[in-house]
One Martini backbone bead per residue (centre of mass of N, CA, C, O) as a GRO file, in nm:
protein
  101
    1MET     BB    1   0.082   0.028  -0.022
    2ILE     BB    2   0.001   0.355  -0.032
    3ILE     BB    3   0.085   0.683   0.091
    4ILE     BB    4  -0.104   1.013   0.069
    5THR     BB    5   0.001   1.276   0.303
    6GLY     BB    6  -0.143   1.659   0.360
    7THR     BB    7  -0.091   2.012   0.283
    8MET     BB    8  -0.304   2.289   0.157
    9GLU     BB    9  -0.317   2.633   0.003
   10VAL     BB   10  -0.577   2.884  -0.038
   11ALA     BB   11  -0.652   3.136  -0.123
   12PRO     BB   12  -0.848   3.372  -0.006
   13GLY     BB   13  -1.197   3.274  -0.126
   14ASN     BB   14  -1.118   2.978  -0.234
   15GLU     BB   15  -1.273   2.743  -0.058
   16ASP     BB   16  -1.522   2.646  -0.237
   17LYS     BB   17  -1.403   2.583  -0.444
   18ALA     BB   18  -1.200   2.386  -0.325
   19LYS     BB   19  -1.393   2.178  -0.262
   20GLU     BB   20  -1.536   2.156  -0.543
   21ASN     BB   21  -1.243   1.992  -0.646
   22PHE     BB   22  -1.225   1.788  -0.461
   23ALA     BB   23  -1.451   1.605  -0.473
   24LEU     BB   24  -1.442   1.550  -0.760
   25ALA     BB   25  -1.134   1.391  -0.718
   26ALA     BB   26  -1.268   1.209  -0.550
   27GLU     BB   27  -1.450   1.071  -0.736
   28GLY     BB   28  -1.253   0.987  -0.969
   29ALA     BB   29  -1.049   0.837  -0.739
   30LYS     BB   30  -1.241   0.602  -0.687
   31SER     BB   31  -1.272   0.459  -1.005
   32GLU     BB   32  -0.970   0.345  -0.966
   33ARG     BB   33  -0.709   0.190  -1.015
   34GLY     BB   34  -0.663   0.131  -0.644
   35CYS     BB   35  -0.827   0.294  -0.465
   36ILE     BB   36  -0.887   0.323  -0.105
   37GLU     BB   37  -0.835   0.605  -0.072
   38TYR     BB   38  -1.009   0.989  -0.082
   39ARG     BB   39  -0.953   1.254   0.136
   40PHE     BB   40  -1.055   1.529   0.269
   41TRP     BB   41  -0.989   1.870   0.506
   42GLN     BB   42  -1.108   2.129   0.621
   43SER     BB   43  -1.032   2.338   0.802
   44VAL     BB   44  -1.150   2.542   1.094
   45SER     BB   45  -0.860   2.776   1.156
   46GLN     BB   46  -0.814   2.708   0.870
   47PRO     BB   47  -0.979   2.755   0.563
   48ASN     BB   48  -0.754   2.756   0.358
   49LEU     BB   49  -0.690   2.442   0.494
   50PHE     BB   50  -0.597   2.136   0.368
   51ARG     BB   51  -0.644   1.761   0.375
   52VAL     BB   52  -0.470   1.491   0.266
   53TYR     BB   53  -0.583   1.154   0.188
   54GLU     BB   54  -0.429   0.852   0.048
   55GLU     BB   55  -0.486   0.513  -0.113
   56TRP     BB   56  -0.254   0.290  -0.292
   57GLU     BB   57  -0.166  -0.034  -0.371
   58ASP     BB   58   0.046   0.111  -0.560
   59LYS     BB   59   0.252   0.253  -0.736
   60GLY     BB   60   0.120   0.189  -1.040
   61CYS     BB   61  -0.125   0.323  -0.954
   62LEU     BB   62  -0.036   0.587  -0.901
   63LYS     BB   63   0.092   0.642  -1.148
   64GLU     BB   64  -0.195   0.659  -1.283
   65HIS     BB   65  -0.309   0.876  -1.163
   66SER     BB   66  -0.168   1.086  -1.247
   67GLU     BB   67  -0.221   1.029  -1.567
   68HIS     BB   68  -0.471   1.081  -1.548
   69PRO     BB   69  -0.732   1.320  -1.602
   70ASN     BB   70  -0.862   1.376  -1.309
   71PHE     BB   71  -0.616   1.471  -1.229
   72LYS     BB   72  -0.552   1.706  -1.463
   73ALA     BB   73  -0.844   1.823  -1.409
   74HIS     BB   74  -0.740   1.935  -1.102
   75GLY     BB   75  -0.491   2.097  -1.159
   76GLU     BB   76  -0.653   2.304  -1.340
   77ARG     BB   77  -0.853   2.409  -1.132
   78MET     BB   78  -0.656   2.479  -0.890
   79ALA     BB   79  -0.479   2.702  -1.017
   80PRO     BB   80  -0.652   2.947  -0.959
   81LEU     BB   81  -0.644   2.937  -0.631
   82GLY     BB   82  -0.364   2.967  -0.497
   83VAL     BB   83  -0.160   2.789  -0.422
   84THR     BB   84   0.051   2.643  -0.133
   85ASN     BB   85   0.205   2.514   0.088
   86ARG     BB   86   0.278   2.245  -0.042
   87LYS     BB   87   0.252   1.883   0.167
   88LEU     BB   88   0.374   1.620   0.086
   89LYS     BB   89   0.359   1.270   0.202
   90LEU     BB   90   0.509   0.946   0.126
   91ILE     BB   91   0.409   0.662   0.234
   92GLU     BB   92   0.569   0.293   0.294
   93PRO     BB   93   0.432   0.047   0.440
   94ASP     BB   94   0.548  -0.259   0.573
   95ARG     BB   95   0.341  -0.251   0.826
   96ILE     BB   96   0.031  -0.327   0.965
   97LYS     BB   97  -0.163  -0.250   1.244
   98ASP     BB   98  -0.386  -0.299   1.415
   99LEU     BB   99  -0.593  -0.117   1.716
  100ALA     BB  100  -0.641  -0.222   2.048
  101ILE     BB  101  -0.855  -0.026   2.219
   0.00000   0.00000   0.00000
């Protein structure tokens, strides 16, 4: 499994449009091969900050996603919104264990 997680900001005033764009991106990604999870959240304390979380079956699926028309369209929709401070991490866990709390 491959995990992508991180944050990005949009220019103040573009929050609603960013939420619409993320919803479209999530809808598209969930139909792609190998997408396990694709979510985003808007910060309550800093409304122009968004957190992204994705899970993909493997690197091949993630590569296909990065070349998919949905991904490219999302980038085009986000470009005019003043995206800054993009901080994304790729995590390749070698072991995932359920917690029994």
